[in-house]
Short mmCIF file of C-alpha atoms in Angstrom, two decimals:
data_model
loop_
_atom_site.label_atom_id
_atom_site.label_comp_id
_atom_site.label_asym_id
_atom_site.label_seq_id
_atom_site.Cartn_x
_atom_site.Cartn_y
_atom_site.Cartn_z
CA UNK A 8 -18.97 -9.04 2.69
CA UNK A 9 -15.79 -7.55 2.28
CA UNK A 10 -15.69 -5.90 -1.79
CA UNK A 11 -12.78 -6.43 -3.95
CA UNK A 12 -11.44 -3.29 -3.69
CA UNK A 13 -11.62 -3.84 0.30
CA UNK A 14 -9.66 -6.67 -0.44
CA UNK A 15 -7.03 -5.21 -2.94
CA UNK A 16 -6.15 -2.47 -0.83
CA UNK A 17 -5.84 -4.47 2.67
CA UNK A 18 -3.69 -6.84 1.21
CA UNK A 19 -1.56 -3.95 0.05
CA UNK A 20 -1.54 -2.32 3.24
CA UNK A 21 -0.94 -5.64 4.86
CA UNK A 22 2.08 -6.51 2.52
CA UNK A 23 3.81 -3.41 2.43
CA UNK A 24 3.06 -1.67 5.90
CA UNK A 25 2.26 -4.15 8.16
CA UNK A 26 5.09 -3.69 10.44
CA UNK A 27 4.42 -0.20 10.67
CA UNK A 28 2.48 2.33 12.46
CA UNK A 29 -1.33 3.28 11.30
CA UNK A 30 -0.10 6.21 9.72
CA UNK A 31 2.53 4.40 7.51
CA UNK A 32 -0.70 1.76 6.71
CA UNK A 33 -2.95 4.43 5.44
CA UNK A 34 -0.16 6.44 3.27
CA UNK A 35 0.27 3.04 1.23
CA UNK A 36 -3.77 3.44 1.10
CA UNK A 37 -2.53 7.32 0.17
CA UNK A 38 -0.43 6.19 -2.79
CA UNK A 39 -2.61 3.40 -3.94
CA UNK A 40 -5.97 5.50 -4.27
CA UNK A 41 -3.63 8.93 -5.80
CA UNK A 42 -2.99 6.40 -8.20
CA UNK A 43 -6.45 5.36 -8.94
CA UNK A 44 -7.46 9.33 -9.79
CA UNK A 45 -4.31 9.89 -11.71
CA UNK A 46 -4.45 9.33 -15.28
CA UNK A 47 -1.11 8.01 -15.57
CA UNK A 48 -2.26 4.65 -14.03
CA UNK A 49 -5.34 1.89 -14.00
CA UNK A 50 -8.22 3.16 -12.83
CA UNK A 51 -9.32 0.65 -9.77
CA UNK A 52 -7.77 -0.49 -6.73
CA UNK A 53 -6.96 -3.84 -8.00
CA UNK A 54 -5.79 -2.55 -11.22
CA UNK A 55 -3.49 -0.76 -9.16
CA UNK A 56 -2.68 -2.96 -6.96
CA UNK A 57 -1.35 -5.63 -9.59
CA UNK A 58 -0.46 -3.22 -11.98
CA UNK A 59 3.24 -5.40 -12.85
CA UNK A 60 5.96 -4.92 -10.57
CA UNK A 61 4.53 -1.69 -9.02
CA UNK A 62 4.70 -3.26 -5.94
CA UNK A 63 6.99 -5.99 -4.34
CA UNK A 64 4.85 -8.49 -2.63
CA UNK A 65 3.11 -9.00 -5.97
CA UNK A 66 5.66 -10.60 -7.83
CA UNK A 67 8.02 -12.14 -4.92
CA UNK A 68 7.02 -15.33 -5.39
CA UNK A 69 5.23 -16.16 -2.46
CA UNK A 70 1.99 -16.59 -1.10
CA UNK A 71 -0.10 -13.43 -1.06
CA UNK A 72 -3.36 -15.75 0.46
CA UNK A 73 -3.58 -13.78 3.69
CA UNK A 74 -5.51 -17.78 5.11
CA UNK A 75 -1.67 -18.71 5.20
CA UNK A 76 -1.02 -16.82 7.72
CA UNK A 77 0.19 -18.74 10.55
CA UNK A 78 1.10 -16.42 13.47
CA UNK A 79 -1.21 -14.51 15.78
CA UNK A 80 0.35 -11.42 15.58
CA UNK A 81 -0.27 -11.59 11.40
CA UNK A 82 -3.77 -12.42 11.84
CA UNK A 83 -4.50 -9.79 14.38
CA UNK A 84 -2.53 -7.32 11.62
CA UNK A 85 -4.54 -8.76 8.93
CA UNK A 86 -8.25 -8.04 10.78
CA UNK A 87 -6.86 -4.66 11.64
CA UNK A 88 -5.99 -3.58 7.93
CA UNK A 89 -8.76 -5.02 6.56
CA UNK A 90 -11.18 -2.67 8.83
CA UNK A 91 -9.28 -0.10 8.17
CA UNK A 92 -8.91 -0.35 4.21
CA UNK A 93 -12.44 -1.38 4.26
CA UNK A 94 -13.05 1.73 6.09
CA UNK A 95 -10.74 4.30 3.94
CA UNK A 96 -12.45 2.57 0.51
CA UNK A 97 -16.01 3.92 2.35
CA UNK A 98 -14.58 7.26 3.55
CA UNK A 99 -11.43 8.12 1.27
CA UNK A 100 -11.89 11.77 2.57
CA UNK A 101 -10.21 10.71 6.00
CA UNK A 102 -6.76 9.89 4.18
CA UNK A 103 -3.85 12.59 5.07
CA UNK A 104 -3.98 14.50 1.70
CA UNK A 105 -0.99 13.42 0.42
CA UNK A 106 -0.30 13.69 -2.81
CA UNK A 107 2.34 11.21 -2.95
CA UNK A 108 2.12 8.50 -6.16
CA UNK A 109 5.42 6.63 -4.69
CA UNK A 110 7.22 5.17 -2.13
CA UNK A 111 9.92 2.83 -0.84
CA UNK A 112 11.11 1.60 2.29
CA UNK A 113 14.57 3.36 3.62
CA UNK A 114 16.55 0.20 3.01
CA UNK A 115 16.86 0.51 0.14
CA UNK A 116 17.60 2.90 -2.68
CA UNK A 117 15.70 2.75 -6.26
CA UNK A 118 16.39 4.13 -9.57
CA UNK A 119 13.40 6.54 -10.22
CA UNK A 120 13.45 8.19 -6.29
CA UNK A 121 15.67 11.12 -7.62
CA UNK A 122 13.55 11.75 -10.26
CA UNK A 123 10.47 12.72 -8.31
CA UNK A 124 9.79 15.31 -5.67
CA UNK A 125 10.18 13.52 -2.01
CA UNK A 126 7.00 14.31 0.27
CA UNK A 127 7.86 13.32 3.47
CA UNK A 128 8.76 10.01 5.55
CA UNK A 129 6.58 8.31 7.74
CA UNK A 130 7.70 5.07 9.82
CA UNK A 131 10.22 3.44 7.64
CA UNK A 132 9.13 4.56 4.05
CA UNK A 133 10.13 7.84 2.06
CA UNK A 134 7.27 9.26 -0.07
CA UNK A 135 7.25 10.77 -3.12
CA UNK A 136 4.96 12.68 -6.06
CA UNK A 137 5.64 12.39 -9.91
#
């Protein structure tokens, strides 16, 4: 049985990393669980997770039911994450140690990036701590 945190942070990974390699995948798991021990946001994955426009895929407008999926290559993506957030919510020690709260992907160029201190880029996403 897969627990809702499980859930919230797969479909994170899923939604914002899937096209990238493990490494990008599990610094989205990074960001989302530095924000879960930071006071300065909820205090649970899913709170997180749909904290309001935090992340894109939340509030896009479409379908964030991961049964929809209709190509092979998304299911096969979708297992993957979900073993591996379901593995990083039992073992969060195994994360890179990143202190990153932030990140966005290099198309594009938001508001608050040159307010915080950049971290590092990994596949195509720059990371950043507040």
């Amino acid at each position: 049985m897969i627990t809702a945190a499980t859930m919230c942070l797969a479909l994170n990974m899923f939604y914002e990393a899937r096209n990238q390699p493990i490494e990008g995948q599990m610094m989205v798991a990074q960001v989302t669980l530095n924000r879960v021990v930071s006071n300065r946001y909820p205090n649970t994955v899913c709170e997180v997770v749909w904290q309001e426009k935090q992340f894109s895929w939340t509030h896009d407008g479409l379908s964030d039911d991961p049964a929809r999926l209709t190509s092979e290559i998304d299911q096969r993506v979708w297992k993957e994450v979900q073993e591996t957030a379901s593995y990083i919510v039992d073992n969060p020690d195994i994360l890179i140690g990143s202190i990153a709260t932030h990140y966005h992907s290099t198309s594009v160029e938001p508001y608050w990036a040159s307010s915080l201190t950049y971290e590092g880029q990994v596949g195509d996403h720059y990371f950043y701590s507040d």
